[in-house]
Coordinates of C-alpha atoms in Angstrom, one line a residue:
Chain A
X1 CA 91.2 -220.0 12.7
X2 CA 87.7 -220.1 11.5
X3 CA 86.4 -217.4 13.2
X4 CA 87.7 -215.5 11.0
X5 CA 87.0 -216.7 8.0
X6 CA 83.0 -216.1 9.1
X7 CA 84.2 -213.3 9.9
X8 CA 85.8 -212.8 6.2
X9 CA 83.1 -214.1 4.6
X10 CA 80.4 -211.8 6.1
X11 CA 80.2 -209.3 3.8
X12 CA 80.0 -211.6 0.8
X13 CA 77.1 -213.7 2.2
X14 CA 75.4 -210.1 2.7
X15 CA 76.3 -208.6 -0.4
X16 CA 74.4 -212.2 -2.1
X17 CA 71.5 -213.5 -0.3
X18 CA 70.5 -209.5 -1.0
X19 CA 70.8 -209.8 -4.6
X20 CA 68.5 -213.4 -4.8
X21 CA 66.2 -211.4 -2.6
X22 CA 66.6 -207.6 -4.7
X23 CA 66.3 -210.7 -8.2
X24 CA 63.0 -213.0 -6.0
X25 CA 61.2 -209.5 -4.8
X26 CA 59.6 -209.0 -8.3
X27 CA 57.5 -212.7 -8.3
X28 CA 57.0 -212.6 -4.6
X29 CA 55.8 -209.2 -4.7
X30 CA 52.9 -210.0 -7.3
X31 CA 53.1 -213.4 -6.3
X32 CA 51.7 -211.2 -3.1
X33 CA 49.5 -208.3 -4.2
X34 CA 47.7 -210.9 -6.7
X35 CA 45.8 -211.6 -4.0
X36 CA 45.7 -208.1 -1.9
X37 CA 43.4 -205.5 -1.8
X38 CA 44.2 -202.8 -3.6
X39 CA 41.5 -200.0 -6.1
X40 CA 40.5 -200.7 -8.9
X41 CA 40.6 -204.1 -8.3
X42 CA 38.7 -206.9 -7.5
X43 CA 40.2 -207.4 -5.0
X44 CA 39.5 -203.8 -2.3
X45 CA 39.6 -205.9 1.6
X46 CA 41.0 -208.0 2.6
X47 CA 43.0 -211.1 1.1
X48 CA 41.1 -213.2 -2.2
X49 CA 41.1 -214.0 -4.8
X50 CA 38.8 -211.9 -6.6
X51 CA 41.6 -211.0 -9.2
X52 CA 41.4 -214.4 -10.5
X53 CA 37.6 -214.4 -10.6
X54 CA 38.1 -211.4 -12.5
X55 CA 40.6 -213.2 -15.2
X56 CA 38.3 -216.3 -14.8
X57 CA 35.4 -214.7 -16.3
X58 CA 37.9 -211.4 -18.4
X59 CA 35.8 -212.2 -22.3
X60 CA 36.2 -215.3 -23.7
X61 CA 37.4 -216.8 -20.0
X62 CA 40.9 -217.0 -17.9
X63 CA 40.2 -221.5 -19.6
X64 CA 39.6 -219.8 -23.2
X65 CA 42.8 -218.6 -22.9
X66 CA 44.7 -221.3 -21.6
X67 CA 43.2 -223.8 -23.4
X68 CA 44.8 -221.5 -26.4
X69 CA 47.9 -221.2 -24.7
X70 CA 48.5 -225.3 -24.6
X71 CA 47.6 -225.9 -28.2
X72 CA 50.0 -223.4 -29.9
X73 CA 52.2 -225.2 -27.0
X74 CA 51.9 -228.0 -27.6
X75 CA 52.5 -228.6 -31.4
X76 CA 55.3 -226.3 -31.0
X77 CA 57.2 -229.0 -29.4
X78 CA 55.7 -232.2 -31.0
X79 CA 56.9 -230.4 -34.1
X80 CA 60.4 -229.8 -32.3
X81 CA 60.8 -232.8 -31.1
X82 CA 59.6 -234.7 -34.7
X83 CA 61.7 -232.9 -36.6
X84 CA 64.8 -232.8 -34.4
X85 CA 64.8 -236.8 -33.1
X86 CA 64.4 -237.9 -37.1
X87 CA 66.6 -234.5 -38.7
X88 CA 69.1 -235.3 -36.1
X89 CA 69.5 -239.1 -37.0
X90 CA 69.6 -238.0 -40.3
X91 CA 72.5 -235.6 -40.1
X92 CA 74.2 -237.5 -36.7
X93 CA 73.9 -240.7 -39.5
X94 CA 72.9 -241.1 -42.8
X95 CA 74.0 -239.5 -45.9
X96 CA 72.5 -237.9 -48.7
X97 CA 72.6 -235.3 -51.4
X98 CA 72.1 -232.2 -50.1
X99 CA 72.0 -232.5 -46.3
X100 CA 75.1 -230.5 -45.8
X101 CA 73.0 -227.5 -47.6
X102 CA 69.8 -228.2 -44.9
X103 CA 71.6 -228.5 -42.0
X104 CA 73.7 -224.2 -43.3
X105 CA 69.7 -223.9 -43.8
X106 CA 68.4 -224.6 -40.7
X107 CA 71.5 -222.7 -39.0
X108 CA 70.7 -220.3 -40.5
X109 CA 67.4 -219.4 -39.3
X110 CA 69.4 -217.9 -36.1
X111 CA 70.5 -214.9 -38.4
X112 CA 66.9 -214.5 -39.9
X113 CA 64.8 -212.8 -36.6
X114 CA 60.9 -213.1 -35.9
X115 CA 60.4 -208.8 -37.2
X116 CA 61.1 -210.3 -40.7
X117 CA 59.8 -213.4 -41.2
X118 CA 56.3 -211.9 -39.6
X119 CA 55.2 -209.7 -41.4
X120 CA 55.1 -212.1 -45.2
X121 CA 53.6 -214.8 -42.5
X122 CA 51.1 -212.1 -42.0
X123 CA 50.1 -213.0 -45.7
X124 CA 51.7 -216.6 -46.4
X125 CA 50.0 -218.5 -44.1
X126 CA 46.5 -216.9 -44.9
X127 CA 47.5 -218.0 -48.9
X128 CA 47.7 -221.6 -47.1
X129 CA 44.9 -221.7 -45.2
X130 CA 46.3 -221.0 -41.5
X131 CA 45.2 -217.5 -40.8
X132 CA 45.0 -216.7 -37.6
X133 CA 45.3 -220.8 -36.3
X134 CA 46.7 -221.8 -33.8
X135 CA 48.2 -224.5 -35.6
X136 CA 50.5 -221.9 -38.1
X137 CA 51.0 -219.9 -34.9
X138 CA 53.0 -223.7 -33.1
X139 CA 55.1 -224.0 -36.4
X140 CA 55.9 -220.5 -36.6
X141 CA 57.1 -220.7 -33.9
X142 CA 58.7 -224.8 -34.4
X143 CA 60.4 -223.7 -37.1
X144 CA 62.5 -221.0 -34.5
X145 CA 63.9 -223.6 -32.1
X146 CA 65.0 -226.6 -34.9
X147 CA 68.7 -224.4 -34.8
X148 CA 68.8 -225.3 -31.4
X149 CA 66.9 -228.0 -31.3
X150 CA 68.6 -230.1 -34.5
X151 CA 72.1 -228.8 -33.2
X152 CA 71.2 -230.7 -30.3
X153 CA 70.2 -233.2 -31.6
X154 CA 72.7 -234.4 -33.5
X155 CA 75.5 -234.4 -31.5
X156 CA 73.2 -236.4 -29.2
X157 CA 73.2 -238.9 -32.2
X158 CA 76.7 -239.3 -33.1
X159 CA 77.5 -239.9 -29.2
X160 CA 76.2 -242.2 -28.6
X161 CA 78.3 -245.3 -30.2
X162 CA 77.8 -246.9 -34.0
X163 CA 78.0 -250.0 -32.3
X164 CA 74.9 -249.8 -30.6
X165 CA 72.7 -249.2 -33.6
X166 CA 74.8 -251.8 -35.3
X167 CA 73.7 -254.4 -32.9
X168 CA 70.5 -253.3 -33.9
X169 CA 70.6 -253.7 -37.4
X170 CA 72.1 -257.5 -37.6
X171 CA 69.5 -258.5 -34.8
X172 CA 66.9 -257.5 -37.9
X173 CA 65.8 -254.7 -37.2
X174 CA 65.4 -252.3 -40.0
X175 CA 66.2 -248.3 -39.2
X176 CA 63.4 -247.4 -38.3
X177 CA 63.5 -250.1 -35.7
X178 CA 67.0 -248.8 -34.4
X179 CA 65.9 -245.2 -34.3
X180 CA 62.7 -246.1 -31.5
X181 CA 64.3 -249.1 -29.4
X182 CA 67.4 -248.3 -29.7
X183 CA 68.9 -244.8 -30.2
X184 CA 65.8 -243.2 -28.6
X185 CA 66.3 -244.7 -25.1
X186 CA 70.2 -242.9 -25.5
X187 CA 68.7 -239.4 -26.3
X188 CA 66.4 -239.5 -23.7
X189 CA 68.9 -236.3 -22.3
X190 CA 68.8 -234.1 -25.4
X191 CA 64.4 -234.4 -26.0
X192 CA 64.3 -233.9 -22.7
X193 CA 66.4 -230.2 -23.4
X194 CA 64.7 -228.9 -26.9
X195 CA 61.1 -229.8 -25.1
X196 CA 61.8 -227.8 -22.3
X197 CA 63.7 -224.8 -24.3
X198 CA 60.6 -225.2 -26.4
X199 CA 57.6 -225.4 -24.4
X200 CA 59.0 -222.5 -22.4
X201 CA 59.7 -220.2 -25.1
X202 CA 55.8 -221.3 -26.7
X203 CA 53.8 -221.1 -23.3
X204 CA 55.8 -217.5 -23.6
X205 CA 55.5 -216.7 -26.9
X206 CA 53.9 -213.0 -27.4
X207 CA 55.9 -211.8 -31.1
X208 CA 54.6 -213.8 -33.2
X209 CA 50.2 -214.5 -31.9
X210 CA 50.4 -211.0 -31.7
X211 CA 51.2 -210.5 -35.9
X212 CA 49.3 -214.0 -37.1
X213 CA 46.6 -214.5 -35.0
X214 CA 43.6 -212.5 -33.1
X215 CA 39.7 -212.2 -30.8
X216 CA 39.4 -215.6 -30.0
X217 CA 42.3 -217.2 -30.6
X218 CA 45.0 -214.9 -28.6
X219 CA 47.0 -217.7 -26.2
X220 CA 46.9 -216.1 -22.6
X221 CA 49.8 -213.7 -22.6
X222 CA 48.6 -212.0 -26.0
X223 CA 45.1 -211.9 -24.1
X224 CA 47.5 -210.4 -20.8
X225 CA 48.7 -207.6 -22.7
X226 CA 45.4 -206.5 -24.5
X227 CA 43.6 -206.4 -21.2
X228 CA 46.0 -203.8 -20.1
X229 CA 45.4 -201.7 -22.7
X230 CA 41.4 -201.9 -24.0
X231 CA 40.5 -200.3 -20.8
X232 CA 41.6 -197.2 -21.5
X233 CA 42.7 -195.1 -18.3
X234 CA 41.3 -197.9 -15.6
X235 CA 44.2 -200.6 -15.8
X236 CA 42.9 -202.8 -13.5
X237 CA 46.7 -204.1 -12.0
X238 CA 45.3 -207.0 -9.9
X239 CA 43.7 -208.9 -12.7
X240 CA 46.3 -208.4 -14.6
X241 CA 49.0 -210.0 -11.7
X242 CA 47.1 -213.0 -11.3
X243 CA 47.4 -213.4 -15.2
X244 CA 51.0 -213.6 -14.7
X245 CA 51.2 -216.0 -11.8
X246 CA 48.6 -217.9 -13.9
X247 CA 51.5 -217.9 -16.5
X248 CA 54.2 -217.8 -14.7
X249 CA 53.4 -220.6 -12.1
X250 CA 54.2 -223.9 -15.3
X251 CA 57.5 -222.5 -15.8
X252 CA 58.8 -222.0 -12.4
X253 CA 57.9 -226.3 -12.0
X254 CA 59.3 -227.0 -14.8
X255 CA 61.8 -224.8 -14.8
X256 CA 63.3 -225.9 -10.9
X257 CA 61.9 -229.7 -11.9
X258 CA 65.0 -230.0 -13.9
X259 CA 66.7 -227.7 -14.0
X260 CA 69.1 -229.2 -14.7
X261 CA 69.0 -230.3 -18.4
X262 CA 68.4 -226.0 -18.0
X263 CA 72.2 -226.0 -17.5
X264 CA 73.2 -228.8 -19.7
X265 CA 71.2 -227.2 -22.3
X266 CA 72.9 -223.8 -22.0
X267 CA 76.0 -225.8 -22.1
X268 CA 76.1 -227.0 -25.2
X269 CA 74.2 -224.6 -26.4
X270 CA 77.5 -222.2 -25.2
X271 CA 80.6 -224.7 -26.6
X272 CA 78.8 -223.7 -29.7
X273 CA 79.8 -220.7 -30.0
Chain B
X1 CA 56.7 -255.2 -41.1
X2 CA 60.4 -252.2 -39.5
X3 CA 62.5 -255.6 -39.5
X4 CA 62.3 -257.0 -42.8
X5 CA 62.9 -254.3 -45.5
X6 CA 66.8 -254.4 -44.7
X7 CA 67.4 -256.9 -46.7
X8 CA 68.2 -255.9 -50.3
X9 CA 64.2 -257.6 -52.2
X10 CA 66.2 -259.0 -55.3
X11 CA 69.0 -260.8 -53.7
X12 CA 67.9 -264.0 -55.3
X13 CA 68.5 -262.9 -58.8
X14 CA 71.1 -261.1 -58.8
X15 CA 74.5 -261.9 -56.6
X16 CA 75.2 -257.8 -55.4
X17 CA 79.0 -256.4 -55.0
X18 CA 79.7 -257.0 -51.5
X19 CA 79.2 -253.9 -50.5
X20 CA 79.1 -254.8 -46.6
X21 CA 79.9 -251.1 -45.5
X22 CA 79.2 -250.7 -42.5
X23 CA 75.8 -248.3 -42.5
X24 CA 75.3 -249.2 -46.5
X25 CA 72.8 -251.9 -46.2
X26 CA 70.3 -249.7 -44.7
X27 CA 71.4 -246.3 -44.2
X28 CA 70.7 -245.0 -47.5
X29 CA 70.4 -241.8 -49.7
X30 CA 66.8 -242.5 -50.0
X31 CA 66.1 -243.2 -46.3
X32 CA 69.0 -240.2 -44.8
X33 CA 65.6 -237.9 -47.3
X34 CA 62.9 -239.6 -45.9
X35 CA 64.4 -238.8 -41.5
X36 CA 65.0 -235.3 -42.6
X37 CA 61.6 -234.7 -44.5
X38 CA 59.4 -233.1 -41.7
X39 CA 62.5 -230.7 -41.2
X40 CA 63.2 -230.2 -44.9
X41 CA 59.9 -229.7 -44.9
X42 CA 59.2 -226.5 -42.5
X43 CA 62.0 -225.0 -42.5
X44 CA 61.2 -224.7 -47.0
X45 CA 57.8 -223.8 -46.5
X46 CA 57.9 -221.8 -43.1
X47 CA 61.0 -219.6 -43.2
X48 CA 63.1 -220.3 -47.2
X49 CA 58.7 -219.0 -48.6
X50 CA 58.9 -216.0 -46.4
X51 CA 62.1 -215.2 -46.9
X52 CA 62.3 -215.1 -50.7
X53 CA 58.1 -213.5 -49.9
X54 CA 59.2 -210.4 -47.9
X55 CA 61.4 -209.7 -50.5
X56 CA 58.9 -209.1 -53.1
X57 CA 57.1 -207.7 -51.2
X58 CA 59.8 -204.6 -50.0
X59 CA 59.1 -205.1 -53.6
X60 CA 55.9 -205.0 -54.5
X61 CA 53.2 -201.2 -53.5
X62 CA 51.4 -203.6 -50.9
X63 CA 48.9 -202.1 -47.9
X64 CA 47.3 -204.4 -45.6
X65 CA 44.1 -203.7 -46.4
X66 CA 43.7 -203.4 -49.9
X67 CA 46.4 -206.1 -50.8
X68 CA 49.5 -206.5 -53.7
X69 CA 49.3 -204.0 -55.4
X70 CA 52.5 -204.3 -57.8
X71 CA 55.9 -203.3 -58.2
X72 CA 57.4 -199.9 -57.0
X73 CA 61.1 -200.2 -56.0
X74 CA 61.9 -199.2 -54.4
X75 CA 59.9 -196.1 -52.8
X76 CA 59.0 -198.7 -50.0
X77 CA 62.5 -198.1 -49.2
X78 CA 62.9 -194.4 -49.6
X79 CA 59.9 -193.7 -47.7
X80 CA 60.8 -195.9 -44.8
X81 CA 65.1 -194.4 -45.0
X82 CA 63.0 -190.9 -44.6
X83 CA 60.0 -192.0 -42.3
X84 CA 60.6 -189.5 -39.5
X85 CA 61.0 -192.0 -36.8
X86 CA 63.9 -194.1 -38.7
X87 CA 66.7 -192.4 -37.4
X88 CA 65.3 -191.6 -34.2
X89 CA 65.0 -195.6 -33.9
X90 CA 67.6 -196.6 -35.3
X91 CA 70.2 -194.1 -32.7
X92 CA 67.7 -195.4 -30.2
X93 CA 67.7 -199.2 -30.9
X94 CA 71.7 -198.7 -30.0
X95 CA 72.1 -196.9 -28.0
X96 CA 69.8 -199.5 -25.5
X97 CA 72.1 -201.7 -27.4
X98 CA 74.7 -200.3 -25.4
X99 CA 73.3 -200.0 -22.1
X100 CA 72.4 -203.5 -21.9
X101 CA 75.5 -204.8 -23.2
X102 CA 77.3 -203.3 -20.9
X103 CA 76.0 -203.1 -18.3
X104 CA 73.9 -207.4 -18.6
X105 CA 77.5 -208.5 -19.5
X106 CA 79.1 -206.3 -16.6
X107 CA 76.7 -208.1 -13.6
X108 CA 76.4 -211.4 -16.2
X109 CA 80.2 -211.9 -14.4
X110 CA 79.5 -210.4 -11.7
X111 CA 77.4 -212.7 -10.6
X112 CA 79.0 -215.5 -12.3
X113 CA 82.7 -214.4 -10.0
X114 CA 80.2 -214.0 -6.8
X115 CA 78.6 -218.2 -6.9
X116 CA 81.3 -219.6 -9.3
X117 CA 82.6 -221.7 -6.1
X118 CA 80.2 -223.9 -5.3
X119 CA 78.9 -225.9 -2.7
X120 CA 75.0 -225.4 -1.1
X121 CA 74.2 -221.2 -0.7
X122 CA 76.6 -221.3 -4.3
X123 CA 73.3 -223.5 -5.9
X124 CA 70.8 -221.8 -4.6
X125 CA 72.2 -218.1 -5.2
X126 CA 72.6 -219.7 -9.4
X127 CA 68.4 -220.6 -8.8
X128 CA 67.7 -217.5 -7.7
X129 CA 69.1 -215.3 -9.9
X130 CA 68.1 -217.7 -13.2
X131 CA 64.6 -218.2 -12.0
X132 CA 63.4 -214.8 -14.0
X133 CA 64.9 -216.9 -16.8
X134 CA 62.0 -218.7 -16.8
X135 CA 59.1 -215.5 -16.8
X136 CA 58.8 -215.3 -20.5
X137 CA 59.6 -211.5 -21.4
X138 CA 55.9 -211.1 -22.3
X139 CA 54.9 -211.7 -18.3
X140 CA 58.4 -209.8 -17.4
X141 CA 57.0 -206.6 -19.2
X142 CA 53.6 -207.2 -17.5
X143 CA 55.3 -207.3 -13.8
X144 CA 57.8 -204.7 -14.1
X145 CA 54.9 -202.5 -15.3
X146 CA 52.7 -203.2 -12.0
X147 CA 56.3 -203.1 -10.1
X148 CA 56.5 -199.5 -11.0
X149 CA 52.5 -198.3 -11.6
X150 CA 52.1 -195.3 -9.8
X151 CA 48.8 -196.5 -8.5
X152 CA 50.0 -200.0 -7.7
X153 CA 53.8 -200.7 -7.3
X154 CA 56.6 -200.1 -4.2
X155 CA 59.0 -198.3 -6.5
X156 CA 57.3 -194.4 -6.6
X157 CA 57.3 -194.5 -3.4
X158 CA 60.5 -195.7 -3.0
X159 CA 61.7 -193.3 -4.9
X160 CA 59.3 -190.7 -2.3
X161 CA 62.2 -191.7 0.5
X162 CA 64.7 -190.5 -1.7
X163 CA 63.0 -187.2 -2.1
X164 CA 62.2 -188.4 -5.5
X165 CA 58.5 -187.3 -6.3
X166 CA 55.5 -187.8 -3.7
X167 CA 54.7 -191.7 -4.0
X168 CA 52.8 -190.9 -7.4
X169 CA 55.9 -190.4 -9.3
X170 CA 55.6 -192.2 -13.3
X171 CA 58.3 -194.4 -13.7
X172 CA 57.5 -194.8 -17.8
X173 CA 56.4 -191.3 -18.1
X174 CA 59.3 -189.6 -19.6
X175 CA 62.3 -190.4 -21.5
X176 CA 65.2 -190.8 -19.3
X177 CA 62.4 -192.8 -17.1
X178 CA 61.6 -195.2 -20.0
X179 CA 64.9 -196.9 -21.0
X180 CA 66.2 -197.1 -17.4
X181 CA 63.0 -199.1 -17.0
X182 CA 62.9 -200.9 -18.9
X183 CA 66.9 -201.5 -19.3
X184 CA 65.9 -201.9 -15.3
X185 CA 63.5 -204.9 -15.9
X186 CA 65.5 -205.8 -19.0
X187 CA 68.9 -206.6 -16.6
X188 CA 66.4 -209.0 -13.3
X189 CA 65.3 -210.8 -16.6
X190 CA 68.9 -212.3 -18.6
X191 CA 71.1 -211.2 -15.8
X192 CA 71.2 -215.5 -14.1
X193 CA 71.4 -216.1 -18.6
X194 CA 74.5 -214.1 -19.1
X195 CA 75.9 -215.6 -15.0
X196 CA 74.7 -218.8 -16.8
X197 CA 76.7 -219.0 -19.8
X198 CA 80.2 -217.1 -18.4
X199 CA 80.3 -219.2 -15.4
X200 CA 80.8 -221.8 -17.9
X201 CA 83.8 -220.8 -19.2
X202 CA 84.6 -219.4 -16.2
X203 CA 85.1 -223.5 -15.4
X204 CA 86.1 -224.4 -18.7
X205 CA 90.0 -222.2 -16.9
X206 CA 92.1 -224.9 -15.4
X207 CA 92.1 -224.9 -11.3
X208 CA 96.3 -225.3 -12.1
X209 CA 96.6 -221.7 -14.1
X210 CA 94.9 -220.4 -11.0
X211 CA 97.3 -222.3 -8.3
X212 CA 100.7 -221.3 -10.4
X213 CA 100.2 -217.3 -11.2
X214 CA 99.1 -217.9 -6.7
X215 CA 102.6 -218.8 -6.5
X216 CA 103.9 -216.6 -8.3
X217 CA 102.5 -214.0 -5.8
X218 CA 100.1 -212.1 -8.3
X219 CA 96.6 -211.0 -6.4
X220 CA 93.1 -211.0 -6.3
X221 CA 92.9 -208.2 -8.7
X222 CA 96.0 -209.6 -11.2
X223 CA 94.7 -212.9 -11.1
X224 CA 91.4 -211.7 -12.6
X225 CA 93.1 -208.9 -15.4
X226 CA 95.7 -211.0 -16.4
X227 CA 94.5 -215.0 -16.7
X228 CA 90.4 -215.0 -16.3
X229 CA 90.1 -212.0 -18.2
X230 CA 92.3 -213.3 -21.2
X231 CA 90.8 -217.5 -20.8
X232 CA 87.2 -216.3 -20.1
X233 CA 87.7 -214.1 -24.6
X234 CA 86.0 -216.9 -25.9
X235 CA 83.2 -216.8 -23.5
X236 CA 82.1 -213.5 -23.3
X237 CA 82.9 -212.7 -27.1
X238 CA 79.5 -215.8 -27.3
X239 CA 77.4 -213.7 -24.9
X240 CA 78.9 -209.8 -26.2
X241 CA 77.4 -211.2 -29.7
X242 CA 74.2 -213.2 -28.1
X243 CA 73.5 -209.5 -26.5
X244 CA 74.0 -207.4 -29.3
X245 CA 72.3 -209.4 -31.3
X246 CA 68.7 -209.5 -28.5
X247 CA 69.0 -205.9 -27.8
X248 CA 69.1 -205.0 -32.0
X249 CA 65.3 -206.7 -31.9
X250 CA 64.3 -205.5 -28.9
X251 CA 60.2 -205.8 -28.9
X252 CA 58.0 -207.2 -26.4
X253 CA 59.7 -205.1 -23.8
X254 CA 58.8 -202.3 -25.1
X255 CA 55.9 -202.8 -27.1
X256 CA 54.5 -204.0 -23.6
X257 CA 56.0 -201.1 -21.3
X258 CA 55.9 -198.0 -23.7
X259 CA 55.0 -199.1 -27.0
X260 CA 57.5 -196.7 -28.4
X261 CA 56.5 -194.3 -26.3
X262 CA 56.6 -191.2 -24.0
X263 CA 57.1 -189.1 -27.4
X264 CA 58.7 -191.4 -29.3
X265 CA 61.2 -191.1 -27.5
X266 CA 61.4 -195.6 -26.2
X267 CA 60.5 -196.4 -30.7
X268 CA 62.9 -199.5 -32.2
X269 CA 63.5 -200.5 -35.3
X270 CA 61.7 -203.3 -34.7
X271 CA 58.9 -201.5 -33.0
X272 CA 59.2 -199.3 -36.0
X273 CA 58.1 -202.2 -37.9
X274 CA 55.3 -203.0 -36.2
X275 CA 53.4 -199.6 -36.1
X276 CA 54.4 -199.3 -39.3
X277 CA 52.6 -202.7 -40.9
X278 CA 50.0 -202.4 -38.7
X279 CA 48.8 -199.2 -36.6
X280 CA 50.1 -195.4 -38.0
X281 CA 51.0 -196.5 -41.6
X282 CA 48.8 -200.0 -42.7
X283 CA 51.6 -200.4 -45.2
X284 CA 52.8 -204.3 -45.2
X285 CA 55.1 -203.0 -48.4
X286 CA 57.1 -199.8 -46.3
X287 CA 57.6 -202.5 -43.0
X288 CA 58.2 -205.0 -45.5
X289 CA 61.3 -203.1 -46.5
X290 CA 62.4 -202.0 -43.3
X291 CA 62.3 -205.7 -42.3
X292 CA 64.9 -206.6 -45.0
X293 CA 66.8 -203.6 -43.7
X294 CA 67.2 -204.8 -39.9
X295 CA 67.5 -209.1 -41.4
X296 CA 70.4 -207.1 -43.9
X297 CA 71.7 -204.8 -40.5
X298 CA 72.1 -207.9 -38.1
X299 CA 74.1 -210.3 -40.9
X300 CA 76.5 -208.0 -41.2
X301 CA 76.8 -208.0 -37.3
X302 CA 76.9 -211.1 -37.1
X303 CA 79.7 -211.3 -39.8
X304 CA 81.2 -209.0 -37.8
X305 CA 81.8 -209.9 -34.3
X306 CA 81.8 -214.1 -35.9
X307 CA 85.2 -212.8 -38.0
X308 CA 86.3 -211.4 -34.2
X309 CA 85.3 -214.0 -32.2
X310 CA 86.6 -216.3 -34.0
X311 CA 90.3 -213.8 -34.3
X312 CA 90.3 -213.7 -30.2
X313 CA 91.5 -217.1 -29.4
X314 CA 94.6 -217.3 -31.4
X315 CA 95.9 -214.1 -30.3

């Protein structure tokens, strides 16, 4: 009986296993070819890190572009976390005039695509002194994270029993003290989720920096795309692949470590609709 | 320091009315606004102002290099509508959206059905299908750019085995190749996302419904048609909205893989916005006008889709 079931499941295993290999193949191929010999790259014979060497010294240098990516990501993540913590607390626990209007305004960001706001932002950021600025890119990316982050933190705060913070208030905490000591630990899973989403979005974003920064201020994805386009005719695929690997490793690691939060984030996003 | 601020400072002089309803003591409107202020400032400065500005720019003679040269409404709009790439880009974007949505929802559902049972093996499968969603779209596009390259990529060698080309096929070199090459990239990158979304929906369907259908003698196909699909409708509708909206705004993948080529055959509307602003015309006014049109189209499409979504669970 059991053997029959195993036999019946074989096509399922072949199909799903084959699909899994198809999904993993492009990433494995890139990782392997980035250290393999190939014509037109710095790694012509034998396996080695020649392509990474090229990338290290490409124009302003890999370290410089990575640092740019890091600044943009840090600004986006911190801004998202701060705004969503305080904002989520305000929306969950306070009554104030204009509250509903503000919440609707935040949700309406979902309706407005990057493409609509980037053209005016090219002009407007110049006016407010954020021309070609990493901080500007980080802040813009944070704004696009707000709808999900605010929604997530509002429900996170609402799911904490009021009694918990009331006890803290009675014990003499101010509302900020209650937020810091009692509520923040309780909403930590929500914070990790929105932090992870903000990280992945900011680290990987291409379009916002394409419009808003250039030259020395390019983050790694933009620099990699420009590296491909500037060397007309001869494309150094090896260095490009090395760049993709460098860009991808932190995302894959973070994804694997925080997979539970990633999946939960999707679920609360899905329940919203 | 914060511990004492909750007591009203004038508590000793005038006895306040005994309104000690919950939350009233420290949760006043002013404090609420204070906590909401970082959000309010971000939204006002980086969302509301640019939104107003894009409308103003769309009605102004605004070039990338010379700046604002006064109002010229409706010149930008008429010029955009008359631009030789406007209708081709609209048609291409719609065509791409239909293809991507049908494939992604179909495959997402297929994958979700394949991995819906919980076991160690299905966990491994889910992770494999989900892993590409951790990559940025730009990294994924660069990855596929190399994958398709006749010099280093395996795809053209693979095609040669089936008698297509001699190992030097440039997949992105023809209009059809560029479209389908991009679609394959998108399916790889996003199928796991839609799988997860639909998996959540599948797991929301109670086991009893399936059991009673089985007792009534329904076969697998009937169960799928009569039970799974109708109960999954809200999840499918949400997935469709996300997919349609995302595809209509396609940019990164086409900018990186094809730059709208060959011969403008893969020019999406958002790619056209970029080209008008920074490449062919350097006309920010025209780019703003097209941006406004994109926004209006998107709002209309979203409202129509949301209405359909709202109605579907009651039917």
